[in-house]
Amino acid sequence: MRPFGILRGLLLALGLASAAVSGARAEDGYDLWLRYRPAQGSVARTIAPSADTPTLKVARAELERGLAGLTPATPTADSPSILLGTPSGSPAVAALNLPLKDLGPEGYRIRTLPDGKGNKITVIAANTDIGVLYGVFHYLRLIQTGQGVDMLDIASAPKVKRRLLNHWDNLDGTVERGYAGSSLWDWWKLPDYKDPRYVDYARANASIGINGTVLNNVNAKADSLTAPYIAKAAALADVFRPYGIKVYLSARFSAPIEIGGLKTADPLDPAVRAFWKAKADEIYQAIPDFGGFLVKANSEGQPGPQDYGRTHVDGANMLADAVAPHGGVVMWRAFVYSHEQPDDRAKQGYNEFKPFDGQFRDNVIVQVKNGAIDFQPREPFHPLFGAMPRTNLGMEFQITKEYLGFATHLVYLGPLYEETLKADTWAKGQGSTVAKVIDGRLDGRRETLMAGVANIGTDRNWSGSQFDQANWYVFGRLAWDPEASTREIAADWAKMTFSTDPRFVAPAVAMMMGSREAAVDYMTPLGLHHQMGRSHHYGPGPWVSGGPRADWTSVYYAKAGKDGIGFDRTATGSNAVAQYAPAVAARFSDLKTIDERDLLWFHHLPWTYRLKSGQTLWDGLVIHYSRGVAYVDGMERTWAGLAPYVDPERHAQVGAFLAIQRNEAQWWRDASIAYFQTFSGLPLPAGEKPPAHSLEYYEGLSFPWAPGI
Ligand code: GCW
């Protein structure tokens, strides 16, 4: 018998291998942050009867499920109780006369009151059923995170109206830039077979306040708008409806030609307008609460109004008119740039959209990526924020980590989102933050949106890694409240997902909070950007040049030469700074005031330029790269020490991924240094190890099967 066989035999004898033998699953991350394991010191509670609407049914079921897991003791006649409902659906709730007016259609109030019989009753009340469901999830979260629930008076309402996931899911089941398996949507078997997982998807989203989902890729196929696919989308909408989640679709602008039999998709052509109107009517017939369309037009080869000499306004307003009678919206993306346009790519979105301020319909939302290039590890906020006060502007963040190490790098994106949302546009003087643009306060706008490109797929753990679940989680919580603290959200997530033990929570949260800066350090420090491998975007590729378009190369962005490195976007260069409010432009332009984290985004500087630390730019760059690698080293050690608090299966997976990240961080550092040193011609700072391989070695690596393409 081989040693393994002996061990297995022993385990079997002890009955310990039975789980493996029976195929039962240990913790694999499927339960996300809704694990509902027994919580310390919690008290059994009863739930008072409530109305029987679809949403209240799921609210009640969730509460029962949560309490059953968190407080396994059986409630008795003396147990405190919980009352759920709306004033209009429940006389008991109405009789309490709770202040709900200001909470809108999705907010809720949770209040503990004496029940008149010497015990306590906690009321979870809202103006609508969905508000009650959100309140239930909040209540459960308090227990899950070890906070007391004996005396509550909480009111919460979302600050952003549309809190959406954007799935870049294709009809063949692949996911563009997806690193978590295949698409969740089994288009082939829909509408007849509805995978039970759709319900868990809806539960998870509702638990963090997400209220809409765009089902298909913005690089859209017109087929999504044909009758069979509308029926499939309708089946998903039926599953999601009790959870307050509306379905939206990406619309291909040329659909009138592809599925409408027309010769043109010109937005001013009456037949084209009639096509879209009829299409909208058809969709609303099947999905009465359909949210609307998301459109990528005249961007990266997608069709759009400019193909007919028309504008973004012509295109967006035409679609807006088609959905307006049904209450729908059009989310029109500002991610447009063209390689035929010689101007700095970072300027093009602003240049194309800013002149149209005030011309879009009220039910159009211009959806703007957080930065002006493309979801890089760090970008200054997009200059359109604050620049279009008479237009609904929505935020688009990427949750999937296309540029941040795919699924295997532990990078908590909370700080990236928070940095953007807290950035001050100065559009109306100091304090005009991006968050205030997004939640509509700055310009008094009511049609507000925050969208996140989903990182969800068929992997058992949903997001490709355990820690990537935190990025889905923090996105939802921030969409609810764009000014929330992402550190506190990380702590909530860590407690709910792993353990409330402070010996776990403190180091895990600290590790998460620094992880994004570490990725910036080992990938693109000091304002560098777009330095990844061509097309698949995996690993370093600072040497990427040539090919079909300059703006898809790395050399376009770093502009490394013997004279120095960086993209001059000041007045002496592309003058992209002029797109910001004067106070911001001045800060970015001046080497004395710019935050060095954005240095090479805006400036081209000699290798011997002195950083604030006194180091030369070259030495500083190298030191940043190494610091990033060292941080990952530290995460590995921290994680190893957290084994006592985490189940072995998830602990092992995170550990294995950290080892991958450690190697890839080193690869990023080494390849970048090897390449840039050919220009700087300078030695490495004292104590810095030379790259493990030659530049030719790094340049020769190829990854034809990298995921997500
Ligand atoms: O980041 C780039 C991606 C493309 C994506 C595009 C976009 C959906 O590399 O895969 O296409 O952005 O946002 O439209």
XYZ file of C-alpha atoms and ligand atoms in Angstrom:
723
model
C 0.000 0.000 0.000
C 1.305 3.451 -0.870
C 1.577 5.919 2.026
C -1.441 7.835 0.722
C -3.463 4.634 0.737
C -2.512 3.972 4.343
C -3.553 7.464 5.328
C -6.812 7.176 3.475
C -7.500 3.834 5.086
C -6.915 5.330 8.491
C -9.142 8.285 7.795
C -11.850 6.029 6.524
C -11.624 3.945 9.643
C -12.028 7.075 11.694
C -14.923 8.165 9.524
C -13.105 11.356 8.635
C -12.972 10.831 4.924
C -16.686 10.354 4.584
C -17.292 13.871 3.296
C -14.801 13.378 0.499
C -16.187 9.965 -0.291
C -19.799 11.061 -0.385
C -18.904 14.104 -2.457
C -20.305 16.481 0.142
C -18.881 19.941 -0.207
C -16.873 21.764 2.381
C -16.951 25.534 2.298
C -16.163 26.542 -1.234
C -17.402 30.128 -1.220
C -20.766 29.441 -2.826
C -22.606 30.972 0.142
C -20.774 34.275 -0.311
C -21.370 36.682 2.591
C -24.709 35.009 3.320
C -23.293 32.008 5.200
C -25.409 32.469 8.319
C -23.216 30.378 10.611
C -24.092 30.520 14.337
C -23.311 33.936 15.773
C -22.098 34.479 19.307
C -24.519 35.626 21.942
C -27.487 35.824 19.641
C -30.987 35.323 20.914
C -33.763 33.325 19.286
C -36.545 35.421 17.821
C -40.013 34.826 16.442
C -41.333 36.439 13.304
C -44.808 37.924 13.375
C -47.123 37.071 10.481
C -46.820 39.340 7.463
C -48.523 39.924 4.148
C -47.976 37.372 1.443
C -46.651 39.293 -1.558
C -43.816 37.763 -3.605
C -41.214 40.124 -2.151
C -42.388 39.826 1.433
C -42.368 36.072 1.031
C -38.715 36.113 0.067
C -37.969 38.670 2.805
C -39.535 36.392 5.348
C -37.851 33.307 3.958
C -34.485 35.067 4.100
C -35.086 36.146 7.664
C -36.079 32.616 8.665
C -33.094 31.153 6.907
C -30.751 33.718 8.419
C -32.054 33.333 11.939
C -32.095 29.553 11.706
C -28.403 29.618 10.879
C -27.304 32.478 13.095
C -29.382 31.681 16.183
C -29.985 27.975 16.165
C -31.899 27.984 19.497
C -35.658 27.499 19.097
C -37.724 30.586 19.923
C -40.160 30.344 22.824
C -43.244 32.340 23.726
C -40.962 34.787 25.550
C -38.585 35.397 22.668
C -38.414 38.909 21.258
C -40.181 39.147 17.942
C -39.776 40.781 14.570
C -42.495 42.466 12.589
C -42.074 43.034 8.852
C -44.078 45.054 6.425
C -45.356 48.262 4.915
C -48.037 50.560 6.323
C -50.249 49.853 3.330
C -49.913 46.072 3.566
C -49.885 45.595 7.334
C -52.287 47.176 9.834
C -49.827 46.345 12.623
C -47.088 48.334 10.889
C -49.488 51.143 9.981
C -50.569 51.449 13.630
C -46.992 52.246 14.641
C -46.945 55.388 12.559
C -43.224 55.182 11.944
C -41.563 58.056 10.084
C -41.058 56.561 6.629
C -41.836 59.467 4.336
C -38.260 60.496 3.653
C -37.128 56.982 2.893
C -38.435 56.831 -0.651
C -39.411 53.673 -2.501
C -36.421 51.582 -1.423
C -35.428 52.838 2.009
C -36.336 51.181 5.321
C -36.478 51.767 9.025
C -35.602 49.248 11.703
C -36.763 50.109 15.180
C -37.015 48.189 18.435
C -40.088 48.934 20.550
C -41.640 47.491 23.707
C -44.308 44.989 22.688
C -46.597 45.877 25.577
C -46.198 42.403 27.083
C -42.879 43.040 28.751
C -40.825 42.035 25.753
C -39.400 43.689 22.684
C -40.445 43.788 19.109
C -38.225 44.888 16.263
C -40.046 46.399 13.318
C -38.568 46.333 9.837
C -40.747 48.728 7.898
C -40.651 50.480 4.555
C -42.893 52.201 2.068
C -42.610 49.259 -0.305
C -41.984 45.544 -0.011
C -38.547 45.823 -1.526
C -37.547 48.296 1.184
C -38.553 45.644 3.710
C -36.330 43.078 2.000
C -33.383 45.485 2.133
C -34.144 46.080 5.803
C -34.121 42.340 6.467
C -30.677 42.011 4.921
C -29.439 44.928 7.019
C -30.843 43.366 10.153
C -29.194 40.034 9.397
C -25.925 41.797 8.650
C -25.941 43.284 12.137
C -26.164 39.817 13.648
C -23.653 38.383 11.195
C -21.109 41.047 12.067
C -21.600 40.598 15.798
C -23.369 43.885 16.430
C -26.174 44.014 18.933
C -29.747 44.020 17.675
C -31.524 44.569 20.970
C -32.131 48.298 20.678
C -32.231 49.473 17.109
C -33.252 52.678 15.443
C -31.864 52.679 11.957
C -33.028 54.394 8.800
C -31.396 53.932 5.436
C -32.240 54.854 1.868
C -30.148 54.496 -1.270
C -28.522 57.643 -2.591
C -28.296 56.377 -6.155
C -31.404 55.326 -8.031
C -30.008 52.714 -10.431
C -27.471 50.340 -8.919
C -26.588 48.023 -11.722
C -24.355 45.186 -12.710
C -23.221 45.166 -16.317
C -22.561 41.651 -17.526
C -20.238 41.410 -20.477
C -21.757 37.987 -21.152
C -22.006 36.617 -24.647
C -24.764 34.443 -26.045
C -22.348 31.529 -26.468
C -21.718 31.451 -22.723
C -18.313 33.125 -22.757
C -17.735 36.277 -20.741
C -15.627 39.099 -22.129
C -12.995 39.893 -19.497
C -14.554 37.269 -17.266
C -12.306 35.210 -14.995
C -14.908 33.292 -13.019
C -15.938 30.561 -15.424
C -18.723 30.831 -17.965
C -21.760 33.043 -18.072
C -24.371 32.292 -15.449
C -27.070 32.676 -18.068
C -27.780 29.413 -19.747
C -29.332 31.067 -22.791
C -29.716 27.761 -24.538
C -31.922 26.201 -21.878
C -33.805 29.388 -21.067
C -36.684 30.146 -20.836
C -37.838 26.600 -20.069
C -35.137 25.767 -17.595
C -34.386 28.304 -14.907
C -31.242 27.309 -13.068
C -31.895 27.590 -9.308
C -28.652 29.503 -9.118
C -30.456 32.523 -10.596
C -32.300 32.819 -7.301
C -29.077 32.840 -5.327
C -27.699 35.466 -7.698
C -30.748 37.618 -7.013
C -30.507 37.092 -3.246
C -26.865 38.090 -3.199
C -27.515 41.217 -5.224
C -30.542 42.229 -3.199
C -28.518 41.791 -0.014
C -26.257 44.659 -1.133
C -28.941 46.774 -2.748
C -28.240 46.090 -6.416
C -31.503 46.695 -8.272
C -30.720 46.074 -11.918
C -28.688 43.921 -14.217
C -27.694 44.318 -17.844
C -27.674 40.745 -19.035
C -25.541 40.890 -22.171
C -22.228 42.278 -23.338
C -21.981 45.882 -24.512
C -20.242 44.401 -27.536
C -23.734 43.228 -28.312
C -25.340 40.880 -30.768
C -28.628 41.947 -32.303
C -29.974 38.440 -31.592
C -30.490 39.476 -27.965
C -33.365 41.612 -29.222
C -35.151 38.861 -31.163
C -38.349 37.296 -29.867
C -36.764 34.069 -28.562
C -34.137 35.972 -26.613
C -36.643 38.450 -25.261
C -38.537 35.457 -23.886
C -35.346 34.203 -22.251
C -34.638 37.608 -20.714
C -38.258 37.688 -19.517
C -37.767 34.378 -17.732
C -34.787 35.831 -15.876
C -36.760 38.969 -15.098
C -39.476 36.798 -13.537
C -36.925 35.164 -11.249
C -35.346 38.466 -10.244
C -38.522 40.526 -9.772
C -39.290 39.565 -6.148
C -35.745 40.650 -5.296
C -36.226 44.132 -6.726
C -33.901 43.526 -9.660
C -34.841 44.839 -13.060
C -33.475 43.455 -16.282
C -31.814 45.669 -18.902
C -30.295 44.760 -22.265
C -27.348 46.025 -24.254
C -28.644 47.115 -27.634
C -26.661 46.828 -30.827
C -27.149 50.033 -32.732
C -27.307 48.316 -36.102
C -30.089 45.942 -35.025
C -32.603 47.550 -37.436
C -30.446 46.206 -40.263
C -29.496 42.877 -38.731
C -32.880 41.790 -37.424
C -35.243 44.452 -38.766
C -34.688 44.007 -42.471
C -33.862 47.681 -42.961
C -31.079 49.080 -45.084
C -29.999 51.607 -42.492
C -29.775 52.241 -38.767
C -29.765 56.016 -39.218
C -31.400 57.379 -36.065
C -33.239 60.100 -37.988
C -34.779 57.672 -40.468
C -38.499 57.201 -39.694
C -38.375 53.459 -40.396
C -35.489 53.064 -37.963
C -37.339 55.026 -35.311
C -40.404 52.875 -35.904
C -38.302 49.725 -35.569
C -37.022 50.759 -32.145
C -40.421 51.864 -30.978
C -41.947 48.549 -31.957
C -39.031 46.696 -30.415
C -39.433 48.569 -27.152
C -43.171 47.823 -27.155
C -42.456 44.146 -27.780
C -39.950 43.980 -24.919
C -42.262 45.744 -22.481
C -45.043 43.388 -23.446
C -42.874 40.517 -22.197
C -41.098 42.385 -19.392
C -43.386 45.136 -18.067
C -40.715 46.482 -15.715
C -37.849 46.278 -18.218
C -35.203 48.819 -17.201
C -33.942 49.980 -20.568
C -30.981 49.813 -22.936
C -27.245 50.118 -22.486
C -25.388 51.160 -25.629
C -21.771 51.107 -26.726
C -21.805 53.086 -29.948
C -18.994 54.233 -32.205
C -16.423 52.753 -29.898
C -13.894 50.041 -30.662
C -15.619 49.151 -33.916
C -19.206 49.056 -32.637
C -21.820 50.602 -34.914
C -23.364 53.922 -33.962
C -25.035 57.098 -35.153
C -21.774 58.549 -36.455
C -21.831 55.879 -39.178
C -24.652 57.978 -40.653
C -23.181 61.372 -39.927
C -25.365 61.716 -36.836
C -24.376 62.425 -33.252
C -24.473 60.635 -29.909
C -27.432 62.847 -29.039
C -29.337 61.725 -32.147
C -28.690 58.083 -31.326
C -29.372 58.212 -27.605
C -32.496 60.362 -27.876
C -34.011 58.135 -30.524
C -33.723 55.100 -28.247
C -34.830 57.179 -25.274
C -38.006 58.152 -27.116
C -38.725 54.496 -27.813
C -38.565 53.461 -24.143
C -39.905 56.675 -22.582
C -43.609 55.747 -22.786
C -42.777 52.681 -20.700
C -40.619 54.488 -18.162
C -37.366 53.053 -19.472
C -33.938 54.655 -19.692
C -31.020 54.586 -22.101
C -27.521 54.345 -20.700
C -25.252 55.674 -23.398
C -21.566 55.004 -22.811
C -18.998 57.788 -23.049
C -16.198 55.263 -23.592
C -15.433 56.428 -27.118
C -12.112 56.961 -28.793
C -10.717 56.450 -32.225
C -7.239 55.742 -33.486
C -7.994 57.834 -36.541
C -8.234 60.763 -34.193
C -4.688 62.041 -33.594
C -5.509 63.652 -30.255
C -4.596 62.072 -26.899
C -6.986 59.187 -26.238
C -7.534 60.486 -22.707
C -9.198 63.593 -24.145
C -11.574 62.048 -26.613
C -14.544 61.101 -24.427
C -14.736 64.620 -23.019
C -14.256 66.206 -26.424
C -17.097 64.199 -27.910
C -19.596 64.556 -25.080
C -19.061 67.859 -23.331
C -20.486 69.929 -26.240
C -23.767 68.000 -25.952
C -24.460 68.976 -22.349
C -28.145 69.754 -21.967
C -29.166 68.054 -25.219
C -29.874 64.533 -24.011
C -33.388 63.512 -23.040
C -34.248 63.258 -19.357
C -34.283 59.476 -19.601
C -30.769 59.260 -21.018
C -27.882 58.631 -18.674
C -24.400 59.105 -20.064
C -22.371 56.299 -18.517
C -18.786 57.354 -17.863
C -15.900 55.102 -16.820
C -14.162 56.195 -13.634
C -11.110 57.363 -15.568
C -10.442 58.695 -19.044
C -8.517 55.694 -20.387
C -9.772 52.296 -19.332
C -10.078 50.871 -15.813
C -6.364 51.066 -15.150
C -4.999 50.208 -11.680
C -5.009 53.951 -11.061
C -6.529 56.756 -13.097
C -7.348 60.321 -12.148
C -11.131 60.835 -12.201
C -12.729 61.260 -15.637
C -12.889 64.949 -16.603
C -16.536 64.587 -17.665
C -17.535 64.350 -13.994
C -18.573 67.844 -13.070
C -18.395 69.049 -16.668
C -21.956 68.185 -17.777
C -24.267 69.715 -15.170
C -27.310 69.526 -17.462
C -26.878 65.837 -18.261
C -27.491 62.704 -16.201
C -24.045 61.219 -15.663
C -23.645 57.677 -14.374
C -20.521 55.976 -13.073
C -19.093 52.818 -14.616
C -16.606 50.911 -12.497
C -15.045 47.610 -13.437
C -15.467 44.906 -10.825
C -13.901 42.188 -12.924
C -10.131 42.613 -12.701
C -9.167 42.908 -16.366
C -6.204 45.122 -15.545
C -5.672 44.061 -11.957
C -4.410 40.516 -12.116
C -7.523 38.603 -13.175
C -8.980 36.326 -10.508
C -5.773 35.237 -8.830
C -4.476 38.566 -7.527
C -5.886 39.638 -4.211
C -6.788 43.246 -4.969
C -9.606 44.810 -2.971
C -11.090 47.501 -5.177
C -12.840 49.469 -2.421
C -9.997 52.006 -2.176
C -9.962 52.477 -5.965
C -13.692 53.226 -6.009
C -13.446 55.420 -2.942
C -10.538 57.406 -4.352
C -12.578 58.247 -7.456
C -15.776 59.033 -5.589
C -13.972 61.290 -3.136
C -12.067 63.144 -5.857
C -12.991 66.801 -5.972
C -14.010 68.044 -9.411
C -14.195 71.649 -8.175
C -17.054 72.079 -10.661
C -18.924 74.255 -8.189
C -16.067 75.143 -5.913
C -14.405 73.000 -3.288
C -16.299 69.898 -2.201
C -17.836 69.146 -5.620
C -16.891 65.515 -5.330
C -17.503 62.851 -7.940
C -19.811 61.170 -5.392
C -22.028 64.255 -5.458
C -22.138 64.187 -9.233
C -23.103 60.532 -9.175
C -25.789 60.782 -6.514
C -27.229 63.818 -8.301
C -26.778 66.305 -5.455
C -24.304 68.576 -7.199
C -26.591 69.492 -10.063
C -29.960 68.484 -8.648
C -30.349 65.475 -10.927
C -32.725 62.665 -10.105
C -31.905 60.035 -12.716
C -28.780 58.619 -11.101
C -26.729 55.519 -11.839
C -23.781 53.510 -10.673
C -22.831 50.517 -12.825
C -20.216 47.857 -12.201
C -18.875 45.453 -14.809
C -19.651 42.155 -13.117
C -17.055 39.626 -11.998
C -19.542 36.810 -11.720
C -19.587 33.460 -13.469
C -20.260 29.780 -12.993
C -17.322 29.160 -10.650
C -18.563 27.698 -7.393
C -17.243 30.787 -5.642
C -19.010 33.040 -8.181
C -16.193 35.556 -8.621
C -13.146 33.464 -9.495
C -11.619 33.839 -6.052
C -12.836 34.190 -2.495
C -11.529 37.714 -2.168
C -13.004 38.880 -5.457
C -16.392 38.423 -3.826
C -15.462 41.450 -1.741
C -15.304 43.556 -4.903
C -18.847 42.641 -5.877
C -19.871 43.320 -2.291
C -18.201 46.712 -1.952
C -19.532 47.828 -5.311
C -23.113 47.222 -4.181
C -22.657 48.896 -0.821
C -21.056 51.958 -2.445
C -23.800 52.212 -5.041
C -26.219 52.433 -2.126
C -24.065 55.053 -0.425
C -21.183 56.452 -2.492
C -19.737 58.107 0.609
C -19.551 54.954 2.703
C -16.207 53.870 4.124
C -14.708 51.042 2.119
C -12.675 50.016 5.155
C -15.843 49.463 7.153
C -17.373 47.628 4.222
C -14.297 45.401 4.038
C -14.679 44.643 7.728
C -18.354 43.736 7.305
C -17.488 41.512 4.385
C -14.609 39.777 6.152
C -16.758 39.067 9.196
C -19.656 37.731 7.173
C -17.513 35.749 4.769
C -14.935 34.280 7.131
C -14.956 35.062 10.837
C -15.896 37.766 13.317
C -12.842 36.967 15.443
C -10.901 40.223 15.773
C -7.678 38.252 15.391
C -8.866 37.477 11.895
C -10.690 40.661 10.995
C -7.974 43.215 11.787
C -5.172 41.634 9.748
C -7.480 40.569 6.910
C -8.911 44.061 6.522
C -5.480 45.679 6.749
C -4.237 43.332 4.039
C -7.222 44.132 1.821
C -6.949 47.879 2.268
C -3.348 48.023 1.073
C -3.746 45.493 -1.715
C -4.780 47.904 -4.452
C -1.874 50.245 -3.817
C 0.402 47.213 -3.951
C -0.960 46.260 -7.374
C -0.408 49.809 -8.593
C 3.143 49.568 -7.286
C 4.091 46.313 -8.960
C 2.218 47.054 -12.211
C 2.129 50.780 -12.970
C 3.626 53.002 -10.263
C 3.794 56.804 -10.215
C 1.051 57.409 -12.762
C 2.119 54.933 -15.444
C -0.787 53.229 -17.185
C -1.707 50.775 -19.933
C 1.475 48.691 -19.689
C -0.109 45.231 -19.931
C 0.208 42.454 -22.473
C -1.469 43.008 -25.804
C -5.118 42.088 -26.233
C -5.447 39.527 -23.398
C -4.142 42.151 -20.956
C -2.398 39.500 -18.861
C 0.977 40.321 -17.338
C 3.432 43.062 -18.207
C 3.971 44.322 -21.753
C 5.611 47.746 -21.588
C 7.288 46.995 -24.907
C 3.978 46.492 -26.772
C 4.128 48.657 -29.913
C 3.025 48.571 -33.540
C -0.102 46.662 -34.560
C -3.340 48.102 -35.868
C -3.708 51.024 -33.522
C -1.254 53.168 -31.574
C -3.743 53.674 -28.747
C -3.723 49.941 -28.077
C 0.027 49.881 -27.444
C 1.937 50.489 -24.238
C 4.570 52.780 -25.720
C 1.825 55.287 -26.618
C 1.209 55.793 -22.886
C 4.607 55.549 -21.177
C 6.555 57.434 -23.851
C 9.810 56.100 -22.429
C 12.973 57.332 -24.095
C 16.511 58.253 -23.251
C 15.215 61.635 -22.142
C 12.764 60.265 -19.626
C 9.305 58.779 -19.194
C 5.664 59.829 -18.892
C 2.849 61.380 -20.932
C 2.899 65.167 -21.003
C -0.737 66.134 -20.630
C 0.031 69.672 -19.457
C -0.163 72.770 -21.657
C 3.207 71.880 -23.198
C 1.804 68.491 -24.233
C -1.697 67.239 -25.046
C -3.192 69.699 -22.560
C -5.666 67.142 -21.264
C -5.402 68.988 -17.934
C -7.452 71.806 -19.460
C -10.492 69.512 -19.393
C -10.565 69.780 -15.605
C -11.785 72.739 -13.550
C -9.031 75.376 -13.287
C -8.157 74.522 -9.681
C -7.736 70.845 -10.564
C -5.875 71.592 -13.781
C -3.469 73.818 -11.876
C -2.822 71.146 -9.273
C -2.152 68.452 -11.872
C 0.032 70.770 -13.962
C 2.341 71.920 -11.231
C 5.088 69.519 -10.206
C 5.023 71.056 -6.750
C 1.339 70.315 -6.148
C 0.565 67.164 -8.090
C 0.223 64.022 -6.028
C 3.073 61.803 -7.211
C 0.698 58.914 -7.612
C -0.436 60.711 -10.830
C 2.966 62.049 -11.841
C 3.622 60.230 -15.107
C -0.022 60.383 -16.132
C 0.436 64.119 -16.604
C 4.152 64.715 -16.953
C 7.084 63.550 -19.030
C 10.133 63.780 -16.802
C 13.846 62.977 -16.983
C 15.050 59.793 -15.318
C 17.040 61.928 -12.900
C 14.051 64.059 -11.841
C 13.984 64.337 -8.038
C 10.918 62.904 -6.322
C 9.682 64.336 -3.033
C 11.519 61.508 -1.288
C 14.798 62.811 -2.720
C 15.156 59.696 -4.879
C 15.629 60.044 -8.609
C 12.635 59.116 -10.720
C 14.436 55.963 -11.867
C 15.327 54.852 -8.357
C 11.846 55.710 -7.136
C 10.219 53.667 -9.891
C 12.304 50.615 -9.086
C 11.626 50.996 -5.383
C 7.880 51.238 -5.999
C 7.913 48.045 -8.063
C 9.773 46.231 -5.316
C 7.500 47.611 -2.638
C 4.530 46.116 -4.461
C 6.178 42.705 -4.553
C 7.095 42.946 -0.883
C 3.476 43.727 -0.001
C 2.321 40.528 -1.662
C 4.991 38.666 0.298
C 3.513 40.158 3.415
C -0.014 39.118 2.421
C 1.182 35.554 1.982
C 2.650 35.517 5.473
C -0.402 37.176 7.002
C -2.702 34.724 5.319
C -0.668 31.734 6.469
C -1.135 32.982 10.027
C -4.911 33.202 9.601
C -5.335 29.464 9.065
C -6.937 28.930 12.507
C -9.875 31.142 11.547
C -10.644 29.863 8.055
C -11.919 26.517 6.822
C -9.170 24.523 5.123
C -10.670 24.526 1.634
C -10.982 28.274 1.270
C -7.768 28.890 3.160
C -5.844 26.682 0.769
C -7.296 28.308 -2.323
C -6.517 31.827 -1.176
C -3.015 30.708 -0.221
C -2.399 29.132 -3.616
C -3.634 32.255 -5.389
C -1.376 34.451 -3.270
C 1.573 32.345 -4.401
C 0.552 32.967 -8.026
C 0.214 36.663 -7.289
C 3.640 36.706 -5.639
C 5.246 35.242 -8.773
C 3.338 37.493 -11.118
C 4.123 40.606 -9.091
C 7.792 39.694 -9.332
C 7.352 39.154 -13.074
C 5.745 42.592 -13.479
C 8.574 44.202 -11.557
C 11.353 42.379 -13.321
C 9.998 42.759 -16.844
C 9.208 46.441 -16.353
C 12.627 47.197 -14.908
C 14.390 45.194 -17.629
C 12.558 47.179 -20.287
C 12.757 50.690 -18.842
C 16.412 50.256 -17.934
C 17.213 50.108 -21.646
C 16.170 53.779 -21.717
C 17.308 55.049 -18.330
C 20.679 53.379 -18.717
C 21.023 53.692 -14.968
C 22.047 51.081 -12.414
C 19.527 49.720 -9.942
C 19.461 51.422 -6.564
C 21.597 49.763 -3.892
C 20.192 46.501 -2.615
C 17.780 45.992 -5.527
C 17.998 42.613 -7.228
C 18.368 42.566 -11.003
C 15.536 40.994 -13.024
C 15.598 37.203 -12.970
C 15.636 36.954 -16.788
C 16.684 38.917 -19.824
C 14.351 41.400 -21.490
C 14.158 39.064 -24.516
C 12.846 36.323 -22.265
C 9.982 38.483 -20.995
C 9.178 39.794 -24.443
C 9.062 36.247 -25.779
C 6.371 34.999 -23.412
C 3.057 34.390 -25.151
C -0.393 33.555 -23.821
C -2.727 32.634 -26.636
C -5.170 30.957 -24.255
C -5.393 33.562 -21.532
C -8.991 33.777 -20.289
C -11.467 36.544 -20.899
C -10.727 37.495 -24.484
O -11.512 47.654 -21.287
C -11.897 47.489 -22.592
C -11.944 46.016 -22.745
C -12.948 45.535 -23.746
C -14.284 46.201 -23.443
C -14.118 47.696 -23.563
C -15.383 48.450 -23.209
C -16.487 45.323 -23.680
O -10.663 45.546 -23.062
O -13.018 44.143 -23.616
O -15.307 45.739 -24.288
O -13.138 48.133 -22.654
O -15.491 48.879 -22.068
O -16.231 48.613 -24.044
